Coordinates of C-alpha atoms in Angstrom, one line a residue:
Chain A
M1 CA 90.0 96.6 102.2
G2 CA 90.2 93.4 103.7
T3 CA 88.4 93.3 106.8
N4 CA 85.5 90.8 107.8
I5 CA 82.1 91.3 108.0
R6 CA 81.9 90.2 111.4
L7 CA 84.3 93.2 112.7
C8 CA 81.9 95.5 110.9
R9 CA 78.6 94.2 112.8
R10 CA 80.5 94.3 116.3
L11 CA 81.5 98.1 115.7
G12 CA 78.0 98.8 114.4
A13 CA 76.4 97.1 117.5
L14 CA 79.0 98.9 120.0
A15 CA 78.3 102.3 118.7
G16 CA 74.8 101.6 118.9
I17 CA 74.5 100.4 122.4
S18 CA 76.8 103.4 123.4
I19 CA 74.8 105.6 121.3
G20 CA 71.5 104.3 122.9
F21 CA 72.7 104.6 126.4
F22 CA 74.2 108.0 126.7
L23 CA 71.9 109.9 124.6
S24 CA 69.0 108.2 126.3
L25 CA 70.4 110.0 129.6
I26 CA 70.6 113.4 128.6
P27 CA 67.5 115.7 128.2
A28 CA 66.0 115.9 124.5
Q29 CA 68.0 118.0 122.1
P30 CA 67.6 119.6 118.6
P31 CA 68.3 116.6 116.1
V32 CA 72.0 118.3 114.8
S33 CA 72.8 118.5 118.3
S34 CA 71.9 114.9 119.1
M35 CA 73.5 113.6 115.9
A36 CA 76.7 115.8 116.7
M37 CA 76.6 114.1 120.1
G38 CA 75.9 110.6 118.7
V39 CA 78.9 110.9 116.4
L40 CA 81.0 112.1 119.1
V41 CA 80.0 109.1 121.5
A42 CA 80.5 106.2 118.8
L43 CA 83.5 107.6 117.4
L44 CA 84.9 107.8 121.1
V45 CA 84.1 104.1 122.0
T46 CA 84.8 102.3 118.8
T47 CA 88.3 104.1 118.5
L48 CA 89.0 102.8 122.0
L49 CA 88.0 99.0 120.4
A50 CA 90.0 99.5 117.2
L51 CA 93.2 100.3 119.4
F52 CA 92.4 97.3 121.4
L53 CA 92.0 95.5 118.1
L54 CA 95.5 96.9 116.9
L55 CA 97.2 95.6 119.8
I56 CA 96.5 92.1 119.5
R57 CA 95.8 91.4 115.9
A58 CA 97.8 92.7 112.7
Y59 CA 94.7 94.5 111.2
P60 CA 95.7 97.3 108.4
G61 CA 95.2 100.5 110.4
G62 CA 94.3 102.3 107.8
S63 CA 91.4 100.6 106.4
L64 CA 90.4 99.7 110.3
F65 CA 90.3 103.5 111.3
F66 CA 88.2 104.2 108.0
L67 CA 85.9 102.1 108.8
V68 CA 85.5 103.5 112.5
L69 CA 84.9 106.7 111.1
L70 CA 82.4 105.3 108.9
I71 CA 80.3 103.7 110.9
S72 CA 80.8 106.3 113.6
L73 CA 79.1 109.2 111.4
L74 CA 76.4 106.5 110.1
T75 CA 75.2 105.1 113.6
G76 CA 75.8 108.7 115.3
I77 CA 73.5 110.5 112.4
V78 CA 71.0 107.9 112.1
L79 CA 70.7 106.7 116.1
G80 CA 71.9 110.1 117.8
P81 CA 68.4 111.6 117.4
L82 CA 66.3 108.2 117.7
A83 CA 68.4 107.6 121.2
N84 CA 67.8 111.1 122.5
T85 CA 64.0 110.9 122.4
L86 CA 63.3 107.2 123.6
A87 CA 62.0 107.1 127.0
T88 CA 63.8 104.4 128.7
I89 CA 67.5 103.1 128.6
L90 CA 66.1 99.6 127.9
L91 CA 64.3 100.2 124.9
A92 CA 67.3 103.0 123.6
V93 CA 69.7 100.5 124.2
L94 CA 68.0 97.6 122.6
L95 CA 67.0 99.6 119.4
C96 CA 70.0 101.1 118.8
G97 CA 72.5 98.6 119.3
I98 CA 70.2 96.2 116.9
I99 CA 70.0 98.9 114.2
G100 CA 73.8 99.8 114.8
Y101 CA 74.7 96.0 114.0
L102 CA 72.6 96.0 111.3
L103 CA 74.2 99.4 110.0
G104 CA 77.6 97.8 110.5
W105 CA 76.9 95.1 108.7
L106 CA 75.5 97.0 105.8
V107 CA 78.7 99.0 105.5
C108 CA 80.8 96.1 105.3
L109 CA 78.6 94.5 102.6
L110 CA 79.1 97.4 100.6
L111 CA 82.7 98.2 101.0
C112 CA 84.6 95.2 102.4
R113 CA 86.5 92.7 100.4
Y114 CA 87.2 89.4 102.5
D115 CA 90.6 88.4 101.8
R116 CA 90.5 84.7 102.8
G117 CA 94.2 84.1 101.5
A118 CA 95.5 87.1 103.7
K119 CA 94.1 85.3 106.8
G120 CA 95.6 82.1 105.8
R121 CA 99.2 83.5 106.2
M122 CA 101.0 83.0 109.4
V123 CA 102.2 86.4 110.8
P124 CA 105.2 86.0 113.2
H125 CA 106.0 88.2 116.2
E126 CA 109.8 89.3 117.3
R127 CA 110.6 87.4 120.3
Chain B
M1 CA 102.1 59.6 94.5
N2 CA 98.2 58.3 94.5
G3 CA 95.3 60.4 93.3
N4 CA 95.3 63.9 92.5
P5 CA 96.8 66.7 94.3
P6 CA 94.7 68.8 96.5
R7 CA 93.5 71.9 94.5
C8 CA 95.0 75.2 96.6
G9 CA 93.3 78.2 98.0
A10 CA 89.4 78.0 97.9
Q11 CA 87.6 75.0 98.1
T12 CA 84.2 76.7 97.8
P13 CA 83.2 80.2 96.1
D14 CA 81.9 81.4 99.2
E15 CA 83.1 82.4 102.3
P16 CA 82.9 79.6 105.3
P17 CA 79.5 79.9 106.9
G18 CA 80.5 82.0 110.2
A19 CA 78.5 81.3 113.2
F20 CA 75.5 83.6 113.7
D21 CA 76.6 86.7 116.2
W22 CA 73.8 85.2 118.9
W23 CA 76.2 86.3 121.5
V24 CA 76.1 90.0 120.3
I25 CA 72.5 90.1 120.2
A26 CA 72.5 88.6 124.0
A27 CA 75.1 90.9 124.9
I28 CA 72.9 94.1 123.8
L29 CA 69.9 92.6 125.3
A30 CA 71.9 91.9 128.5
A31 CA 73.4 95.3 128.5
G32 CA 70.1 97.2 128.3
G33 CA 68.6 95.3 131.0
A34 CA 71.5 95.7 133.4
L35 CA 72.0 99.3 132.6
A36 CA 68.5 100.1 133.1
Y37 CA 68.1 98.0 136.2
I38 CA 71.3 99.8 137.5
Y39 CA 69.8 103.3 136.7
S40 CA 66.6 102.5 138.8
N41 CA 68.0 100.5 141.7
G42 CA 71.8 100.9 141.9
I43 CA 74.0 98.1 142.9
P44 CA 74.3 96.4 146.2
L45 CA 77.8 97.0 148.2
I46 CA 78.8 99.9 145.3
N47 CA 76.1 102.3 146.7
G48 CA 77.5 101.4 150.4
L49 CA 80.7 102.0 149.0
I50 CA 80.2 105.4 146.9
A51 CA 78.2 106.3 150.6
L52 CA 81.2 105.7 152.5
A53 CA 83.5 107.8 150.2
K54 CA 81.2 110.7 149.5
G55 CA 79.3 110.9 153.1
S56 CA 75.9 110.7 151.4
A57 CA 74.2 107.7 149.4
V58 CA 73.6 107.8 145.7
V59 CA 70.4 109.3 144.7
L60 CA 68.2 107.0 142.3
P61 CA 67.6 107.5 139.5
S62 CA 71.1 107.7 138.8
A63 CA 72.5 108.4 135.6
M64 CA 76.1 108.7 136.9
L65 CA 76.2 105.2 138.5
A66 CA 74.9 103.7 135.5
A67 CA 77.7 105.4 133.1
S68 CA 80.2 103.9 135.4
A69 CA 78.7 100.8 135.6
A70 CA 78.5 100.9 131.8
G71 CA 82.3 101.4 131.3
A72 CA 83.2 98.5 133.7
L73 CA 80.4 96.3 132.1
A74 CA 82.1 96.7 128.5
V75 CA 85.6 95.8 130.1
L76 CA 84.1 92.8 131.7
A77 CA 82.1 91.7 128.7
L78 CA 85.7 92.0 126.4
V79 CA 87.4 89.7 129.3
G80 CA 84.4 87.4 129.4
Y81 CA 84.4 87.1 125.4
Y82 CA 88.1 85.6 125.7
L83 CA 87.5 83.8 128.6
L84 CA 84.8 81.8 127.0
Q85 CA 86.5 81.2 123.6
P86 CA 85.6 77.2 122.8
D87 CA 89.2 76.4 122.8
G88 CA 89.1 74.1 126.1
C89 CA 90.0 76.6 128.9
I90 CA 86.4 77.1 130.2
V91 CA 84.1 76.4 127.1
P92 CA 85.1 72.8 125.1
K93 CA 86.2 72.7 121.8
K94 CA 83.8 72.2 119.0
Q95 CA 84.0 69.4 116.6
T96 CA 87.4 68.1 116.9
Q97 CA 88.7 64.8 115.9
P98 CA 92.1 63.3 117.4
V99 CA 94.2 62.5 114.4
C100 CA 98.0 61.8 113.4
G101 CA 100.1 62.4 110.5
S102 CA 103.4 63.2 109.3
G103 CA 105.7 65.2 107.0
I104 CA 107.9 68.3 106.7
V105 CA 107.9 71.4 108.5
E106 CA 107.8 74.2 105.7
S107 CA 107.5 77.3 108.1
T108 CA 107.2 78.2 111.6
A109 CA 106.0 81.3 113.3
D110 CA 106.1 82.4 117.0
L111 CA 102.5 84.0 117.6
T112 CA 103.3 85.3 121.2
S113 CA 103.4 89.3 121.7
T114 CA 105.2 91.0 124.4
A115 CA 102.7 93.8 123.9
V116 CA 99.8 91.5 124.3
A117 CA 101.2 89.5 127.4
I118 CA 101.7 92.9 129.2
F119 CA 98.6 95.3 127.9
A120 CA 96.1 92.2 127.2
P121 CA 97.2 89.4 129.0
F122 CA 93.4 87.8 128.8
A123 CA 93.7 87.9 124.8
R124 CA 96.5 85.7 124.5
G125 CA 96.1 83.4 121.7
P126 CA 98.3 80.0 120.4
A127 CA 101.8 80.5 121.2
F128 CA 103.3 78.8 118.0
A129 CA 102.5 77.8 114.7
F130 CA 103.8 75.5 112.0
D131 CA 103.0 74.4 108.4
V132 CA 103.5 70.9 107.5
V133 CA 103.9 69.5 103.8
V134 CA 101.8 66.1 104.4
K135 CA 102.3 62.8 102.9
T136 CA 99.9 61.7 100.4
I137 CA 98.4 59.4 102.4
Y138 CA 97.8 62.6 104.9
W139 CA 96.1 64.6 102.1
F140 CA 92.7 64.2 104.0
L141 CA 93.8 66.0 106.5
V142 CA 94.0 69.1 104.6
T143 CA 90.9 68.3 102.3
Q144 CA 88.6 66.8 104.0
N145 CA 85.4 69.2 104.6
A146 CA 87.7 72.3 104.1
Q147 CA 86.9 75.6 102.4
W148 CA 90.5 76.4 102.0
V149 CA 93.8 74.3 101.3
I150 CA 96.9 76.1 102.4
C151 CA 100.0 75.3 100.0
N152 CA 103.3 76.6 100.2
P153 CA 104.8 78.6 97.2
I154 CA 105.3 75.7 94.8
G155 CA 101.8 74.4 95.6
A156 CA 102.3 71.4 97.9
A157 CA 99.4 70.9 100.4
M158 CA 100.2 71.9 104.2
L159 CA 98.1 71.0 107.2
R160 CA 98.3 74.1 110.0
C161 CA 99.7 72.6 113.2
L162 CA 99.0 75.4 116.3
I163 CA 100.7 75.0 119.7
E164 CA 98.5 75.9 123.0
N165 CA 100.0 79.0 125.0
K166 CA 100.1 76.9 128.3
V167 CA 99.5 80.3 130.3
S168 CA 96.5 81.8 128.3
C169 CA 93.9 79.7 130.1
A170 CA 95.3 80.7 133.7
A171 CA 96.0 84.2 132.6
R172 CA 92.3 84.5 131.1
I173 CA 90.8 83.2 134.5
G174 CA 93.1 85.6 136.6
A175 CA 92.1 88.5 134.3
A176 CA 88.4 87.7 134.9
I177 CA 88.9 87.7 139.0
G178 CA 90.8 91.0 138.5
A179 CA 88.6 92.7 136.1
V180 CA 85.8 91.9 138.8
A181 CA 87.9 93.5 141.4
G182 CA 88.9 96.5 139.4
A183 CA 84.9 97.1 137.9
V184 CA 84.3 97.4 142.0
A185 CA 86.8 100.2 142.6
G186 CA 86.2 101.8 139.1
I187 CA 82.6 102.1 139.6
V188 CA 83.0 104.0 142.8
L189 CA 85.9 106.1 141.5
G190 CA 84.1 106.6 138.2
F191 CA 81.0 107.9 139.9
L192 CA 83.1 110.3 142.2
A193 CA 85.0 111.9 139.3
G194 CA 81.5 112.0 137.0
A195 CA 79.9 113.6 139.6
A196 CA 82.7 116.3 140.2
I197 CA 82.4 117.2 136.8
A198 CA 78.8 117.5 136.8
S199 CA 79.0 120.0 139.7
L200 CA 80.7 122.3 137.9
A201 CA 79.3 125.5 136.5
C202 CA 79.3 125.1 132.9
G203 CA 77.3 128.2 131.6
P204 CA 75.2 127.6 128.4
F205 CA 77.3 124.5 127.7
V206 CA 75.6 122.2 130.5
L207 CA 74.0 119.5 128.5
L208 CA 77.7 119.1 126.8
C209 CA 79.0 119.0 130.6
L210 CA 76.7 116.2 131.6
L211 CA 77.7 114.3 128.7
L212 CA 81.2 114.8 129.6
A213 CA 81.0 114.0 132.9
L214 CA 78.6 110.6 131.9
I215 CA 81.7 109.6 129.5
V216 CA 84.4 110.7 132.0
A217 CA 82.4 108.1 134.6
A218 CA 82.5 105.4 132.1
I219 CA 86.1 105.8 130.7
V220 CA 87.3 106.1 134.5
A221 CA 85.6 102.7 135.5
A222 CA 86.6 100.9 132.3
A223 CA 89.9 102.1 132.8
L224 CA 90.3 100.4 136.6
T225 CA 88.4 97.5 135.4
Y226 CA 91.0 96.8 132.6
A227 CA 93.9 97.4 135.0
G228 CA 92.4 94.8 137.4
A229 CA 92.2 92.7 134.4
M230 CA 95.7 93.0 133.3
V231 CA 97.0 92.6 136.6
G232 CA 95.0 89.8 137.2
G233 CA 96.1 88.5 134.1
W234 CA 99.8 88.8 134.9
I235 CA 99.4 86.9 138.2
G236 CA 97.8 83.9 136.5
A237 CA 99.9 83.8 133.9
A238 CA 103.0 83.5 136.5
I239 CA 101.5 80.9 138.2
A240 CA 100.8 79.0 135.1
E241 CA 104.5 79.6 134.2
V242 CA 105.9 78.0 137.0
A243 CA 103.3 75.4 137.5
N244 CA 103.1 73.9 134.1
E245 CA 105.2 71.6 131.8
D246 CA 105.3 72.6 127.9
V247 CA 106.8 69.5 126.6
V248 CA 104.9 70.0 123.3
G249 CA 105.7 74.0 123.2
D250 CA 109.2 73.4 123.7
T251 CA 109.7 71.0 121.1
A252 CA 107.7 73.0 118.5
K253 CA 109.9 76.0 119.6
S254 CA 113.0 73.8 118.1
L255 CA 111.4 73.2 115.0
T256 CA 113.1 74.6 111.9
P257 CA 112.0 74.3 108.2
G258 CA 112.9 70.9 107.1
A259 CA 112.1 69.2 110.1
I260 CA 110.7 65.6 109.5
V261 CA 107.8 65.3 111.9
T262 CA 104.8 63.2 112.9
V263 CA 102.4 65.2 114.8
R264 CA 99.0 64.3 116.9
G265 CA 96.5 66.8 117.6
D266 CA 93.0 67.7 117.8
W267 CA 92.0 68.1 114.2
T268 CA 89.2 70.9 113.3
R269 CA 88.6 73.3 110.8
D270 CA 89.7 77.3 111.2
P271 CA 86.3 79.0 111.5
D272 CA 87.3 82.0 109.7
V273 CA 89.1 81.1 106.7
G274 CA 87.9 77.4 106.6
F275 CA 91.5 75.6 106.2
N276 CA 92.0 72.3 108.4
E277 CA 94.1 72.6 111.5
L278 CA 95.3 70.8 114.7
F279 CA 93.9 73.1 117.3
Y280 CA 96.2 72.1 119.2
T281 CA 99.0 69.9 118.6
T282 CA 99.4 67.4 121.3
A283 CA 102.6 65.5 120.4
I284 CA 105.3 66.1 118.0
G285 CA 107.6 63.6 117.3
R286 CA 110.8 64.2 115.6
N287 CA 112.3 61.8 112.9
G288 CA 115.2 63.7 111.2
M289 CA 115.9 66.8 109.0
F290 CA 115.3 66.8 105.3
P291 CA 118.4 67.6 103.5
T292 CA 117.4 70.5 101.2
P293 CA 115.8 73.8 102.3
P294 CA 112.4 74.8 101.7
S295 CA 110.0 74.7 99.7
Y296 CA 109.1 71.1 99.8
T297 CA 107.0 69.0 97.7
T298 CA 104.6 66.0 98.6
A299 CA 107.2 63.8 96.8
D300 CA 109.7 65.0 99.3
A301 CA 107.3 64.2 102.2
D302 CA 106.6 60.5 100.7
T303 CA 110.3 60.1 100.7
T304 CA 110.7 60.7 104.4
P305 CA 110.9 57.6 107.0
P306 CA 107.7 55.6 108.1
D307 CA 105.9 57.2 110.9
D308 CA 103.9 55.6 113.8
C309 CA 100.7 56.7 113.2
P310 CA 97.9 54.3 112.8
I311 CA 98.1 52.1 109.8
A312 CA 94.6 52.9 108.3
P313 CA 93.9 56.5 109.1
V314 CA 90.1 56.9 110.4
I315 CA 87.8 58.9 108.3
K316 CA 84.8 60.2 110.1

């Protein structure tokens, strides 16, 4: 995978913010339910961002969606129960956003290879 | 040829030091604060519009209002991110220096995209790029403080020259205005859509229904905000297309590999890969065509006619 770490951090932050926000608004659930809801929310939001990124840049689609899936699963499972038990939106968004940012970073640190040469190539578009 | 030719590719073993994502952390803080406030206090004007549309005011605290606001804010943040790029539109460019150089054009690329122009006009980047095999005396433009040196297939160092998209700034400003207008409509309609779903009899799935209602509210608001950004971007781009001349862009588009050029522009380093580039090229002088097809050597560039750059290039 030749995707950069900055993208992973931002995907993680977005997933974290979304999970923190939506799951703090619904009553407390068993952990499995909140994990499932967390994964669903993260998957939806990060997929929309990935589609936008594919529109504006020549990212490798397969790698990008694999990262989206991985980050959504990780953040959903870790942050879903956490967000669902936090009392306030502010705390949930802050905590989950920051933890999501760090989880995204971790995913790319472990899995991503940064291909500087590929980024240096010009990608012509059709007129 | 004087001195040793630049080493191609990575000049340092590590990735270029990227700026810390301070704005992501700031966005997390702002998002949390804004959504918490909206949940407890509503939004002036929007509450009134919802009362008008629904026949009753928003009951606070309102998860539905906060959810639709979240959708709108996400798109506003995206549009704001592009508007505030440090490329001279709103935020000045960082650490650039006007320079002059010359050589032979190795390759060109049209970076415009019809899909982006239609679906994401606020995300339009540079319009055009070309790589120049520079003369020996301009090697410093390619190597000084660079973390990557772009070379052609036969190892000649090249300077990347970017051409600004003349409608990009106006499109981004138009998109920002359109996004705000879309956000107002989006939050109201998102709230109404979410409330309609939440009022359905969902039986044992009442919490899933609630989550679905919140997500729908956010998506509707985001969609309308995005639509506003698109329309605003189209209008901004259309105005700029008519109002702005683009002498540099027109000259750049006429370049083909082999063109002998003198280029002037704002010299800086690409933040992602670390190669030096002109961001953006401010003037292109054409001095003829090299008789053979690419790829070109630095020796080829050195044989081209003298340019009109300052005799003693200033190194800062």
